[in-house]
Amino acid sequence: MIITTYTQLENILNGKCQEALDRTTDRLLDKLGEFIQNDVYGAYSPTFYDRTFDFKNSWEKTSAKLKGKIVEAEIFQNINTLAFNSDKFQHGSNVWVEAWNDNENELAHIINDGAIGEAFGFPQLGARPFWNDFIQYCEREFENIFQEELKKII
């Protein structure tokens, strides 16, 4: 393909950047899953409830989109995918229902920061900083991963 205008070049590069960012966020989402597996699930083995792994599987990403001259994508938690069963202490309790509805990031906050003491029959587990670890990883590795993915498609 012969590029004859700046607009053609810009369109091609924007498309490649979108593809590279999609591939980058795929890798970052996988890494977030590793942090959740190690920091959250690896912290202890439950004895009185069954793990659903819904928390780990509730994290999603958007497809990369061009907004003006910026390509962006997002990794976020879709709490609507979490099974809430207060009888089995899965993802909350009846005491949390009002707080849950007011703050959809409550569970992630509690897990990451250890923001709840011993309660509801759960021991104090302390912080399980999956999100802090993930953010530090992104700050350290994002540019390298993006460049690797861009090189694969150019």
mmCIF file of C-alpha atoms in Angstrom, residues 18 22 55 78 107:
data_model
loop_
_atom_site.group_PDB
_atom_site.id
_atom_site.type_symbol
_atom_site.label_atom_id
_atom_site.label_comp_id
_atom_site.label_asym_id
_atom_site.label_seq_id
_atom_site.Cartn_x
_atom_site.Cartn_y
_atom_site.Cartn_z
ATOM 1 C CA GLN A 18 -6.133 0.632 18.492
ATOM 2 C CA ASP A 22 -6.577 -4.035 22.483
ATOM 3 C CA PHE A 55 -14.633 -11.869 41.700
ATOM 4 C CA ASN A 78 -18.624 -5.552 36.198
ATOM 5 C CA LEU A 107 -15.997 -5.490 47.792
#
